[in-house]
mmCIF file of C-alpha atoms in Angstrom:
data_model
loop_
_atom_site.group_PDB
_atom_site.id
_atom_site.type_symbol
_atom_site.label_atom_id
_atom_site.label_comp_id
_atom_site.label_asym_id
_atom_site.label_seq_id
_atom_site.Cartn_x
_atom_site.Cartn_y
_atom_site.Cartn_z
ATOM 1 C CA MET A 1352 115.419 120.701 55.959
ATOM 2 C CA PHE A 1353 113.782 123.369 57.602
ATOM 3 C CA ARG A 1354 112.314 120.420 60.241
ATOM 4 C CA ILE A 1355 114.814 118.725 60.776
ATOM 5 C CA THR A 1356 116.661 121.848 61.859
ATOM 6 C CA ALA A 1357 113.618 123.071 63.757
ATOM 7 C CA ALA A 1358 113.776 119.398 64.996
ATOM 8 C CA ALA A 1359 117.591 119.554 66.426
ATOM 9 C CA PHE A 1360 117.195 123.099 67.451
ATOM 10 C CA ARG A 1361 113.953 121.681 70.230
ATOM 11 C CA PHE A 1362 115.982 118.875 71.162
ATOM 12 C CA ALA A 1363 118.847 120.718 72.264
ATOM 13 C CA GLN A 1364 116.504 123.054 73.901
ATOM 14 C CA ARG A 1365 115.172 120.538 76.101
ATOM 15 C CA GLN A 1366 118.774 119.115 76.923
ATOM 16 C CA ILE A 1367 119.650 122.382 78.122
ATOM 17 C CA GLN A 1368 116.405 122.931 80.118
ATOM 18 C CA HIS A 1369 117.060 120.255 81.379
ATOM 19 C CA VAL A 1370 120.229 120.504 82.942
ATOM 20 C CA GLN A 1371 119.066 123.875 84.006
ATOM 21 C CA GLU A 1372 116.570 122.424 85.866
ATOM 22 C CA TYR A 1373 118.600 118.763 87.282
ATOM 23 C CA GLY A 1374 121.814 120.586 87.866
ATOM 24 C CA THR A 1375 125.420 119.064 86.838
ATOM 25 C CA GLN A 1376 124.966 115.405 87.635
ATOM 26 C CA THR A 1377 122.237 115.000 84.612
ATOM 27 C CA LEU A 1378 124.796 116.451 82.487
ATOM 28 C CA TYR A 1379 127.741 114.155 82.725
ATOM 29 C CA HIS A 1380 124.622 111.345 82.339
ATOM 30 C CA LYS A 1381 123.775 113.352 79.322
ATOM 31 C CA VAL A 1382 127.801 113.210 78.176
ATOM 32 C CA GLY A 1383 127.911 109.997 79.019
ATOM 33 C CA ARG A 1384 125.113 109.136 76.865
ATOM 34 C CA LEU A 1385 126.288 110.952 74.253
ATOM 35 C CA ILE A 1386 129.700 109.217 74.485
ATOM 36 C CA ARG A 1387 128.424 105.381 74.589
ATOM 37 C CA ILE A 1388 126.163 106.488 71.600
ATOM 38 C CA ILE A 1389 129.330 107.622 69.703
ATOM 39 C CA ILE A 1390 131.532 104.871 70.460
ATOM 40 C CA ARG A 1391 127.808 101.980 69.645
ATOM 41 C CA SER A 1392 127.588 103.861 66.228
ATOM 42 C CA ALA A 1393 131.526 103.598 65.495
ATOM 43 C CA PHE A 1394 131.571 99.834 66.015
ATOM 44 C CA LEU A 1395 128.574 99.776 64.085
ATOM 45 C CA ILE A 1396 129.970 101.098 60.946
ATOM 46 C CA LEU A 1397 133.244 98.481 61.660
ATOM 47 C CA LEU A 1398 130.530 95.535 61.943
ATOM 48 C CA LEU A 1399 128.550 96.664 58.983
ATOM 49 C CA PRO A 1400 130.641 94.903 56.550
ATOM 50 C CA PHE A 1401 129.705 91.408 58.558
ATOM 51 C CA ILE A 1402 126.061 92.250 59.617
ATOM 52 C CA LEU A 1403 124.450 93.296 55.869
ATOM 53 C CA PRO A 1404 125.261 90.001 54.663
ATOM 54 C CA THR A 1405 123.548 88.130 57.123
ATOM 55 C CA LEU A 1406 120.325 90.613 57.686
ATOM 56 C CA LEU A 1407 120.221 90.071 53.660
ATOM 57 C CA LEU A 1408 120.486 86.310 54.601
ATOM 58 C CA VAL A 1409 117.961 86.468 57.092
ATOM 59 C CA ARG A 1410 115.325 87.794 54.242
ATOM 60 C CA ALA A 1411 116.426 85.679 52.135
ATOM 61 C CA LEU A 1412 115.081 83.210 54.387
ATOM 62 C CA ARG A 1413 111.807 84.511 54.976
ATOM 63 C CA PRO A 1414 109.625 82.787 53.503
ATOM 64 C CA VAL A 1415 110.091 79.062 55.401
ATOM 65 C CA LEU A 1416 112.063 80.745 58.480
ATOM 66 C CA VAL A 1417 111.485 83.879 60.150
ATOM 67 C CA ILE A 1418 114.276 85.344 62.247
ATOM 68 C CA ARG A 1419 113.619 87.728 64.793
ATOM 69 C CA PHE A 1420 115.430 90.161 67.226
ATOM 70 C CA GLY A 1421 114.402 90.833 70.428
ATOM 71 C CA ARG A 1422 115.737 93.965 73.031
ATOM 72 C CA LEU A 1423 115.123 92.686 76.420
ATOM 73 C CA ARG A 1424 115.403 95.989 78.850
ATOM 74 C CA GLY A 1425 117.516 95.073 81.751
ATOM 75 C CA ASP A 1426 117.403 98.131 84.064
ATOM 76 C CA ARG A 1427 114.294 97.822 85.999
ATOM 77 C CA LEU A 1428 112.946 94.565 87.613
ATOM 78 C CA GLY A 1429 109.669 95.456 85.632
ATOM 79 C CA HIS A 1430 111.016 95.234 82.574
ATOM 80 C CA LEU A 1431 113.272 92.440 83.195
ATOM 81 C CA VAL A 1432 111.099 89.745 83.873
ATOM 82 C CA LEU A 1433 106.933 91.051 82.496
ATOM 83 C CA GLU A 1434 108.384 91.355 79.179
ATOM 84 C CA PRO A 1435 109.311 87.978 78.471
ATOM 85 C CA GLU A 1436 107.082 86.570 80.740
ATOM 86 C CA PHE A 1437 104.201 87.887 78.727
ATOM 87 C CA TYR A 1438 106.024 87.285 75.374
ATOM 88 C CA LEU A 1439 106.366 83.129 76.530
ATOM 89 C CA CYS A 1440 102.992 83.129 77.245
ATOM 90 C CA GLU A 1441 101.989 84.138 73.479
ATOM 91 C CA ARG A 1442 103.719 81.595 72.012
ATOM 92 C CA ASP A 1443 102.721 78.954 74.571
ATOM 93 C CA VAL A 1444 98.631 80.059 73.065
ATOM 94 C CA GLY A 1445 99.763 80.569 69.726
ATOM 95 C CA LEU A 1446 99.845 84.339 69.152
ATOM 96 C CA HIS A 1447 103.327 84.147 67.044
ATOM 97 C CA ASP A 1448 103.923 82.077 64.286
ATOM 98 C CA THR A 1449 105.018 78.993 64.627
ATOM 99 C CA ARG A 1450 108.525 79.963 61.947
ATOM 100 C CA THR A 1451 109.537 81.971 64.184
ATOM 101 C CA ARG A 1452 113.112 81.964 65.786
ATOM 102 C CA ASP A 1453 113.874 84.850 67.839
ATOM 103 C CA PHE A 1454 116.988 85.569 69.079
ATOM 104 C CA PHE A 1455 117.585 87.806 72.151
ATOM 105 C CA TYR A 1456 120.207 90.393 73.834
ATOM 106 C CA PHE A 1457 120.021 92.907 76.874
ATOM 107 C CA SER A 1458 119.807 96.334 75.859
ATOM 108 C CA GLN A 1459 120.998 97.477 79.490
ATOM 109 C CA PRO A 1460 122.831 95.536 82.106
ATOM 110 C CA ALA A 1461 120.586 93.314 84.121
ATOM 111 C CA CYS A 1462 119.371 94.816 87.325
ATOM 112 C CA ASN A 1463 119.308 91.262 89.411
ATOM 113 C CA ARG A 1464 120.966 89.004 88.328
ATOM 114 C CA GLN A 1465 119.485 85.748 89.367
ATOM 115 C CA LEU A 1466 116.237 86.796 86.989
ATOM 116 C CA LYS A 1467 119.414 87.297 83.955
ATOM 117 C CA ARG A 1468 120.413 83.694 84.392
ATOM 118 C CA MET A 1469 116.801 82.059 84.755
ATOM 119 C CA LEU A 1470 116.342 83.973 81.520
ATOM 120 C CA LYS A 1471 119.160 82.594 79.863
ATOM 121 C CA ARG A 1472 117.233 79.180 80.273
ATOM 122 C CA LEU A 1473 114.071 80.176 78.312
ATOM 123 C CA VAL A 1474 115.129 82.217 75.408
ATOM 124 C CA SER A 1475 118.420 82.378 73.228
ATOM 125 C CA VAL A 1476 120.211 85.582 74.730
ATOM 126 C CA SER A 1477 123.268 86.586 73.722
ATOM 127 C CA ILE A 1478 125.348 90.096 73.629
ATOM 128 C CA LEU A 1479 125.980 89.301 69.349
ATOM 129 C CA VAL A 1480 121.796 89.796 68.572
ATOM 130 C CA ARG A 1481 121.940 93.901 69.844
ATOM 131 C CA PRO A 1482 124.397 95.099 66.673
ATOM 132 C CA LEU A 1483 122.360 92.500 64.126
ATOM 133 C CA ASP A 1484 119.322 94.162 66.008
ATOM 134 C CA GLU A 1485 120.339 97.666 65.550
ATOM 135 C CA ILE A 1486 121.435 97.520 61.768
ATOM 136 C CA ASN A 1487 118.281 95.555 60.487
ATOM 137 C CA ARG A 1488 116.147 98.751 62.613
ATOM 138 C CA LEU A 1489 117.407 100.996 59.803
ATOM 139 C CA LEU A 1490 116.461 98.782 57.275
ATOM 140 C CA PRO A 1491 112.990 98.400 54.961
ATOM 141 C CA GLY A 1492 111.017 96.221 56.286
ATOM 142 C CA TRP A 1493 112.533 95.473 59.779
ATOM 143 C CA GLU A 1494 109.501 94.994 61.985
ATOM 144 C CA THR A 1495 108.899 91.129 60.514
ATOM 145 C CA HIS A 1496 112.482 90.739 62.319
ATOM 146 C CA ALA A 1497 112.044 92.308 65.615
ATOM 147 C CA VAL A 1498 110.182 90.765 68.529
ATOM 148 C CA PRO A 1499 107.027 92.454 70.127
ATOM 149 C CA LEU A 1500 106.915 92.688 73.660
ATOM 150 C CA TYR A 1501 104.702 93.394 76.273
ATOM 151 C CA THR A 1502 105.493 97.114 77.867
ATOM 152 C CA SER A 1503 104.481 98.347 81.743
ATOM 153 C CA LYS A 1504 101.126 100.952 78.897
ATOM 154 C CA HIS A 1505 100.062 97.245 77.343
ATOM 155 C CA GLU A 1506 96.302 95.546 78.650
ATOM 156 C CA ASP A 1507 96.609 91.959 78.890
ATOM 157 C CA VAL A 1508 93.516 91.821 76.948
ATOM 158 C CA HIS A 1509 94.054 87.600 76.356
ATOM 159 C CA GLU A 1510 94.627 87.796 80.142
ATOM 160 C CA LEU A 1511 97.719 85.406 80.106
ATOM 161 C CA PHE A 1512 98.369 85.047 83.589
ATOM 162 C CA ASP A 1513 94.784 84.073 84.201
ATOM 163 C CA ARG A 1514 95.402 81.518 81.789
ATOM 164 C CA VAL A 1515 99.119 80.094 81.364
ATOM 165 C CA SER A 1516 101.479 78.776 83.779
ATOM 166 C CA PRO A 1517 104.179 80.522 85.002
ATOM 167 C CA HIS A 1518 107.238 79.895 82.684
ATOM 168 C CA PHE A 1519 110.368 81.106 85.074
ATOM 169 C CA PHE A 1520 111.661 78.129 87.401
ATOM 170 C CA PHE A 1521 113.867 77.455 90.159
ATOM 171 C CA THR A 1522 116.874 74.149 89.479
ATOM 172 C CA LYS A 1523 116.811 71.899 92.335
ATOM 173 C CA LYS A 1524 120.403 72.960 93.594
ATOM 174 C CA GLU A 1525 118.597 76.390 93.322
ATOM 175 C CA GLU A 1526 115.658 75.591 95.413
ATOM 176 C CA ALA A 1527 117.695 74.032 98.137
ATOM 177 C CA THR A 1528 119.586 77.158 98.294
ATOM 178 C CA GLY A 1529 116.373 79.313 98.863
ATOM 179 C CA ALA A 1530 114.622 76.471 101.390
ATOM 180 C CA ASN A 1531 118.150 77.070 103.156
ATOM 181 C CA ALA A 1532 118.321 80.649 103.324
ATOM 182 C CA ARG A 1533 114.565 81.007 104.755
ATOM 183 C CA ARG A 1534 115.552 78.327 107.630
ATOM 184 C CA ASN A 1535 118.859 80.950 108.583
ATOM 185 C CA LEU A 1536 116.168 83.218 109.016
ATOM 186 C CA GLY A 1537 114.173 81.941 111.220
ATOM 187 C CA ILE A 1538 111.348 80.903 109.326
ATOM 188 C CA PRO A 1539 110.340 77.084 109.663
ATOM 189 C CA ASP A 1540 110.003 74.873 106.309
ATOM 190 C CA LYS A 1541 106.342 74.174 106.669
ATOM 191 C CA ALA A 1542 105.448 78.089 107.679
ATOM 192 C CA SER A 1543 104.025 79.998 105.628
ATOM 193 C CA PHE A 1544 105.340 83.625 105.250
ATOM 194 C CA VAL A 1545 104.117 86.681 103.051
ATOM 195 C CA CYS A 1546 106.460 89.628 102.023
ATOM 196 C CA PHE A 1547 105.482 93.521 101.662
ATOM 197 C CA ILE A 1548 107.693 96.276 100.309
ATOM 198 C CA ALA A 1549 106.780 100.091 100.342
ATOM 199 C CA ARG A 1550 107.722 101.795 97.039
ATOM 200 C CA ASP A 1551 110.463 104.418 97.732
ATOM 201 C CA SER A 1552 112.797 106.478 95.591
ATOM 202 C CA SER A 1553 115.977 105.256 97.652
ATOM 203 C CA TYR A 1554 116.326 102.948 94.815
ATOM 204 C CA LEU A 1555 116.259 105.019 91.623
ATOM 205 C CA ALA A 1556 118.436 107.418 93.373
ATOM 206 C CA ASN A 1557 122.002 105.134 94.584
ATOM 207 C CA ARG A 1558 120.511 103.285 90.452
ATOM 208 C CA PHE A 1559 120.383 105.812 88.185
ATOM 209 C CA THR A 1560 122.137 109.484 88.213
ATOM 210 C CA GLN A 1561 119.333 111.318 85.955
ATOM 211 C CA ASP A 1562 116.411 112.537 88.227
ATOM 212 C CA LEU A 1563 113.495 110.275 88.618
ATOM 213 C CA SER A 1564 111.181 112.277 90.799
ATOM 214 C CA TYR A 1565 108.499 112.654 88.699
ATOM 215 C CA HIS A 1566 107.944 109.217 89.807
ATOM 216 C CA ASP A 1567 107.839 110.191 93.812
ATOM 217 C CA TYR A 1568 104.035 110.222 93.242
ATOM 218 C CA ARG A 1569 103.808 106.683 94.456
ATOM 219 C CA ASP A 1570 106.112 106.494 97.202
ATOM 220 C CA SER A 1571 105.067 105.284 100.370
ATOM 221 C CA ASN A 1572 106.024 104.919 104.084
ATOM 222 C CA ILE A 1573 106.964 101.426 104.828
ATOM 223 C CA HIS A 1574 105.606 102.007 108.635
ATOM 224 C CA ASN A 1575 102.206 101.938 107.650
ATOM 225 C CA TYR A 1576 102.154 98.258 106.206
ATOM 226 C CA VAL A 1577 103.530 97.131 109.734
ATOM 227 C CA ALA A 1578 100.447 97.008 111.508
ATOM 228 C CA ALA A 1579 99.019 94.505 108.346
ATOM 229 C CA ALA A 1580 102.517 92.306 109.384
ATOM 230 C CA GLU A 1581 101.626 92.093 112.567
ATOM 231 C CA ALA A 1582 98.147 90.889 112.445
ATOM 232 C CA LEU A 1583 99.429 88.728 109.987
ATOM 233 C CA ALA A 1584 101.872 87.297 112.474
ATOM 234 C CA ASN A 1585 99.770 87.083 114.899
ATOM 235 C CA ARG A 1586 97.683 84.459 112.299
ATOM 236 C CA GLY A 1587 100.542 82.427 111.987
ATOM 237 C CA CYS A 1588 101.898 83.862 109.438
ATOM 238 C CA TYR A 1589 105.733 85.275 108.939
ATOM 239 C CA ALA A 1590 105.820 88.136 107.245
ATOM 240 C CA ILE A 1591 109.493 89.446 105.319
ATOM 241 C CA ARG A 1592 109.749 93.299 104.434
ATOM 242 C CA MET A 1593 111.364 93.826 100.499
ATOM 243 C CA GLY A 1594 113.829 96.206 99.208
ATOM 244 C CA ALA A 1595 116.694 96.432 97.388
ATOM 245 C CA ILE A 1596 117.754 99.925 99.181
ATOM 246 C CA VAL A 1597 115.521 100.936 101.505
ATOM 247 C CA THR A 1598 115.769 104.785 103.485
ATOM 248 C CA GLN A 1599 114.240 103.285 107.303
ATOM 249 C CA ALA A 1600 114.517 100.121 108.676
ATOM 250 C CA LEU A 1601 111.641 98.670 110.412
ATOM 251 C CA ASN A 1602 110.441 99.586 113.691
ATOM 252 C CA THR A 1603 109.063 96.030 115.448
ATOM 253 C CA THR A 1604 110.381 93.351 117.642
ATOM 254 C CA ASN A 1605 108.292 90.410 116.433
ATOM 255 C CA PRO A 1606 110.242 87.377 115.373
ATOM 256 C CA HIS A 1607 107.722 86.667 112.765
ATOM 257 C CA ILE A 1608 108.599 89.668 111.385
ATOM 258 C CA ILE A 1609 111.959 89.894 109.286
ATOM 259 C CA ASP A 1610 113.731 92.888 107.879
ATOM 260 C CA TYR A 1611 115.327 91.089 105.054
ATOM 261 C CA ALA A 1612 115.811 94.757 103.237
ATOM 262 C CA VAL A 1613 118.389 95.733 105.657
ATOM 263 C CA LYS A 1614 119.966 92.422 105.989
ATOM 264 C CA ASP A 1615 122.396 89.990 103.395
ATOM 265 C CA ARG A 1616 119.663 90.634 101.033
ATOM 266 C CA GLY A 1617 120.691 89.340 97.411
ATOM 267 C CA ASP A 1618 120.028 89.018 93.959
ATOM 268 C CA PHE A 1619 118.639 85.836 94.421
ATOM 269 C CA LEU A 1620 116.407 85.758 97.335
ATOM 270 C CA ASP A 1621 114.861 88.705 96.399
ATOM 271 C CA VAL A 1622 114.049 86.563 93.608
ATOM 272 C CA TYR A 1623 112.826 83.662 95.397
ATOM 273 C CA PHE A 1624 111.324 85.184 98.253
ATOM 274 C CA PHE A 1625 109.008 86.874 95.890
ATOM 275 C CA ALA A 1626 108.011 83.794 94.147
ATOM 276 C CA LYS A 1627 107.334 81.285 96.903
ATOM 277 C CA CYS A 1628 105.156 84.077 99.007
ATOM 278 C CA ARG A 1629 101.718 83.425 100.141
ATOM 279 C CA PHE A 1630 100.742 86.589 98.988
ATOM 280 C CA LEU A 1631 102.534 90.225 98.864
ATOM 281 C CA ILE A 1632 101.501 93.489 100.236
ATOM 282 C CA SER A 1633 102.761 96.541 97.433
ATOM 283 C CA SER A 1634 102.316 99.507 96.049
ATOM 284 C CA ASN A 1635 102.970 99.483 92.477
ATOM 285 C CA SER A 1636 107.000 98.605 92.302
ATOM 286 C CA GLY A 1637 109.200 96.164 90.461
ATOM 287 C CA GLY A 1638 108.276 93.211 93.095
ATOM 288 C CA CYS A 1639 105.167 92.887 92.387
ATOM 289 C CA ALA A 1640 105.627 92.659 88.381
ATOM 290 C CA VAL A 1641 108.081 88.940 90.193
ATOM 291 C CA ALA A 1642 105.210 88.050 92.219
ATOM 292 C CA MET A 1643 102.925 88.351 88.681
ATOM 293 C CA ALA A 1644 105.210 86.512 86.967
ATOM 294 C CA PHE A 1645 105.316 83.847 89.535
ATOM 295 C CA ARG A 1646 101.371 83.587 89.691
ATOM 296 C CA ARG A 1647 101.266 84.848 93.443
ATOM 297 C CA PRO A 1648 98.686 86.885 95.115
ATOM 298 C CA ILE A 1649 99.053 90.297 95.372
ATOM 299 C CA THR A 1650 96.955 92.911 97.746
ATOM 300 C CA PHE A 1651 98.016 95.927 96.131
ATOM 301 C CA VAL A 1652 98.263 99.256 98.513
ATOM 302 C CA ASN A 1653 98.666 102.673 97.567
ATOM 303 C CA THR A 1654 97.952 102.453 94.190
ATOM 304 C CA ALA A 1655 98.073 105.175 91.859
ATOM 305 C CA PRO A 1656 97.452 106.699 89.693
ATOM 306 C CA PHE A 1657 93.198 105.512 90.211
ATOM 307 C CA LEU A 1658 93.299 103.205 87.301
ATOM 308 C CA ALA A 1659 97.038 101.780 87.121
ATOM 309 C CA LEU A 1660 95.528 98.461 87.839
ATOM 310 C CA ASP A 1661 93.436 98.551 84.357
ATOM 311 C CA GLY A 1662 94.147 95.631 81.936
ATOM 312 C CA THR A 1663 97.406 95.085 83.346
ATOM 313 C CA VAL A 1664 97.382 92.487 86.020
ATOM 314 C CA PRO A 1665 95.908 89.400 86.828
ATOM 315 C CA LEU A 1666 92.254 89.364 87.865
ATOM 316 C CA LYS A 1667 92.685 86.021 90.332
ATOM 317 C CA ASN A 1668 93.588 86.462 93.660
ATOM 318 C CA ILE A 1669 94.267 90.148 93.563
ATOM 319 C CA LEU A 1670 92.869 92.528 96.089
ATOM 320 C CA PHE A 1671 94.061 96.924 95.738
ATOM 321 C CA ILE A 1672 93.049 100.026 97.790
ATOM 322 C CA PRO A 1673 94.274 102.949 95.599
ATOM 323 C CA LYS A 1674 95.754 106.632 97.296
ATOM 324 C CA LYS A 1675 93.341 109.123 98.163
ATOM 325 C CA TYR A 1676 92.996 112.418 96.009
ATOM 326 C CA TRP A 1677 92.481 115.437 98.419
ATOM 327 C CA LEU A 1678 91.987 118.837 96.466
ATOM 328 C CA LEU A 1679 94.376 121.410 98.598
ATOM 329 C CA ASP A 1680 91.728 124.200 97.540
ATOM 330 C CA GLN A 1681 88.882 122.894 98.439
ATOM 331 C CA LYS A 1682 90.148 120.739 101.377
ATOM 332 C CA ARG A 1683 88.343 117.413 100.540
ATOM 333 C CA PHE A 1684 89.280 114.515 98.973
ATOM 334 C CA MET A 1685 87.926 114.213 95.450
ATOM 335 C CA THR A 1686 85.087 111.074 94.327
ATOM 336 C CA PHE A 1687 85.635 108.521 91.980
ATOM 337 C CA GLY A 1688 83.827 109.723 89.151
ATOM 338 C CA GLU A 1689 85.528 113.555 89.531
ATOM 339 C CA ILE A 1690 89.101 111.495 89.396
ATOM 340 C CA MET A 1691 87.979 109.656 86.089
ATOM 341 C CA LYS A 1692 86.646 113.081 84.449
ATOM 342 C CA SER A 1693 89.620 115.170 85.206
ATOM 343 C CA GLY A 1694 92.213 113.196 84.017
ATOM 344 C CA ALA A 1695 93.775 112.392 88.022
ATOM 345 C CA ASP A 1696 93.290 108.521 87.181
ATOM 346 C CA GLN A 1697 95.991 108.389 84.215
ATOM 347 C CA PHE A 1698 98.610 110.809 85.594
ATOM 348 C CA TYR A 1699 102.153 108.568 86.007
ATOM 349 C CA ILE A 1700 104.613 112.501 86.805
ATOM 350 C CA SER A 1701 104.281 113.967 89.742
ATOM 351 C CA HIS A 1702 103.690 117.713 88.617
ATOM 352 C CA GLU A 1703 100.261 116.869 87.412
ATOM 353 C CA TYR A 1704 98.821 115.833 90.446
ATOM 354 C CA LYS A 1705 100.343 119.375 91.567
ATOM 355 C CA ASN A 1706 99.308 121.865 88.496
ATOM 356 C CA LEU A 1707 95.772 120.280 89.331
ATOM 357 C CA GLY A 1708 95.936 121.276 93.051
ATOM 358 C CA ILE A 1709 95.899 117.341 94.282
ATOM 359 C CA GLU A 1710 97.366 114.950 97.305
ATOM 360 C CA LEU A 1711 97.902 112.108 96.684
ATOM 361 C CA VAL A 1712 96.717 110.601 100.781
ATOM 362 C CA GLU A 1713 98.781 107.202 101.272
ATOM 363 C CA ASN A 1714 96.315 104.407 103.200
ATOM 364 C CA SER A 1715 96.016 104.458 106.549
ATOM 365 C CA PRO A 1716 97.797 101.202 108.596
ATOM 366 C CA GLU A 1717 93.957 100.095 109.512
ATOM 367 C CA GLU A 1718 93.226 100.464 105.713
ATOM 368 C CA ILE A 1719 96.243 98.260 105.086
ATOM 369 C CA ARG A 1720 95.954 95.980 107.283
ATOM 370 C CA ALA A 1721 92.097 95.613 106.637
ATOM 371 C CA VAL A 1722 92.844 94.642 102.928
ATOM 372 C CA ALA A 1723 95.661 92.335 103.970
ATOM 373 C CA ILE A 1724 93.468 90.060 106.190
ATOM 374 C CA GLU A 1725 90.511 90.225 103.524
ATOM 375 C CA MET A 1726 93.136 88.573 101.362
ATOM 376 C CA ASP A 1727 94.424 85.887 103.795
ATOM 377 C CA GLU A 1728 90.374 84.805 104.596
ATOM 378 C CA ARG A 1729 90.335 84.561 100.554
ATOM 379 C CA LEU A 1730 93.025 82.492 100.938
ATOM 380 C CA LYS A 1731 91.987 80.287 103.284
ATOM 381 C CA GLY A 1732 88.163 79.955 101.182
ATOM 382 C CA VAL A 1733 86.323 81.607 104.474
ATOM 383 C CA TRP A 1734 85.751 85.223 103.993
ATOM 384 C CA GLN A 1735 82.411 86.106 102.929
ATOM 385 C CA ASP A 1736 80.961 89.119 101.177
ATOM 386 C CA THR A 1737 78.504 90.786 102.612
ATOM 387 C CA GLU A 1738 75.495 92.152 99.866
ATOM 388 C CA GLU A 1739 76.926 95.773 100.903
ATOM 389 C CA ASP A 1740 80.392 94.501 99.645
ATOM 390 C CA LEU A 1741 78.442 93.052 96.310
ATOM 391 C CA MET A 1742 76.795 96.339 96.562
ATOM 392 C CA LEU A 1743 79.590 99.126 96.895
ATOM 393 C CA ARG A 1744 81.873 96.726 94.174
ATOM 394 C CA ASN A 1745 79.247 97.051 91.232
ATOM 395 C CA ARG A 1746 78.410 100.719 92.092
ATOM 396 C CA LEU A 1747 82.519 101.177 92.030
ATOM 397 C CA MET A 1748 82.788 99.738 88.407
ATOM 398 C CA SER A 1749 78.726 101.145 86.972
ATOM 399 C CA ILE A 1750 81.070 104.709 87.312
ATOM 400 C CA VAL A 1751 84.066 103.890 86.424
ATOM 401 C CA ARG A 1752 82.800 102.112 82.968
ATOM 402 C CA THR A 1753 80.237 105.107 82.944
ATOM 403 C CA ASN A 1754 83.267 107.429 82.514
ATOM 404 C CA LYS A 1755 85.596 105.932 81.238
ATOM 405 C CA SER A 1756 84.726 102.626 78.739
ATOM 406 C CA SER A 1757 82.553 99.361 79.384
ATOM 407 C CA ASP A 1758 85.733 97.087 78.888
ATOM 408 C CA VAL A 1759 87.580 98.517 82.388
ATOM 409 C CA ARG A 1760 89.133 95.205 83.804
ATOM 410 C CA LEU A 1761 90.252 96.162 87.547
ATOM 411 C CA PRO A 1762 90.926 93.745 90.598
ATOM 412 C CA LEU A 1763 87.862 94.244 93.099
ATOM 413 C CA MET A 1764 89.218 96.816 95.551
ATOM 414 C CA GLY A 1765 88.853 95.935 99.185
ATOM 415 C CA ALA A 1766 85.512 95.249 100.842
ATOM 416 C CA ASN A 1767 86.485 97.691 104.217
ATOM 417 C CA PHE A 1768 88.355 100.664 102.140
ATOM 418 C CA LEU A 1769 84.516 100.918 100.100
ATOM 419 C CA ARG A 1770 82.579 100.782 103.222
ATOM 420 C CA ASN A 1771 84.664 103.374 104.902
ATOM 421 C CA ASN A 1772 84.814 105.039 101.764
ATOM 422 C CA ARG A 1773 81.189 104.956 100.552
ATOM 423 C CA HIS A 1774 81.086 108.810 99.733
ATOM 424 C CA LEU A 1775 83.417 108.617 97.082
ATOM 425 C CA LEU A 1776 81.258 106.816 95.082
ATOM 426 C CA ASP A 1777 78.752 110.043 95.106
#
């Protein structure tokens, strides 16, 4: 009893602290959430006479048929597309019992209606599954009847995205709609295009009421991507700036660079362009998840934390360059070894950097341009690594594995970035 009371007291303290830190908006959010929990709990109690017999039947069938319930997160693009895609890949390679029959529901409204439609073509989704799952989780042995789903913290130890074809697909009608939209934006049918996107806080600030500024270390300036877009345009490739809710429009008059994020964007084209692009240039964002699900090449820029991509992305057709770590008191950049020894290679909250006196420095326009050109040439089959490039990459992985573990899986770091920052390998 004492432990329960103490836990309740600590919980109440945290809620009061959050309201004090983030203001009345957070209070309204917490009250609204509490009301929803009370309503849902009352609804579950009313349904108990129907749910319990159903769950008993589910358990009785277990020797011949294992019925499972899956909770799909709809609030973020990454969760909405990657978790079911990994699940489907796992089924393809036999990581799930063939006796299982799985049913899903959205735990939050889907943030993209097109992905929701596509997902319903692949798995059984119904709002009726939610009460079954929530009561099932209160009963002994519930784990057997819950679908284990990939999360953003999970490593792809089976390298599924490099082995298994994508599952999400467009219908013939959707393909025609997308092709027509491309033409309306001035992109010829046979022309290739890349997408680029810079993560900023506008989307979360507009979609969620709670304070999510702890993610701000991932932000970057979209104007630093324009030089890369210009270089690719000069190589005959169109460049589409993506983003659902953005802070600033692009400052460019190049007809091959399209600021789709401030035009008539919509859920369908958000998915279509990520799925059809020649490659994507992006900081860590939900758009990367859509491109990954469709197995599109990705150039990650402004990657933070340093080892954010360890085991979480495919290795094929992926490049990355990280943000640099500036020590404010010593007025110098941390080496890669120092970053890992300090633990800052896995900082996922903004104040963790501040507490260690670290300022994350964005990639320059020249750095982004160079890695974008490298990806373009790799995909064309004309890129040639020099002996120096191979030596620098081997040195990087030696440092990573010495400071972390031998099974770290990272995509290739951009060659130009390593050449110009070899001092970070000391």
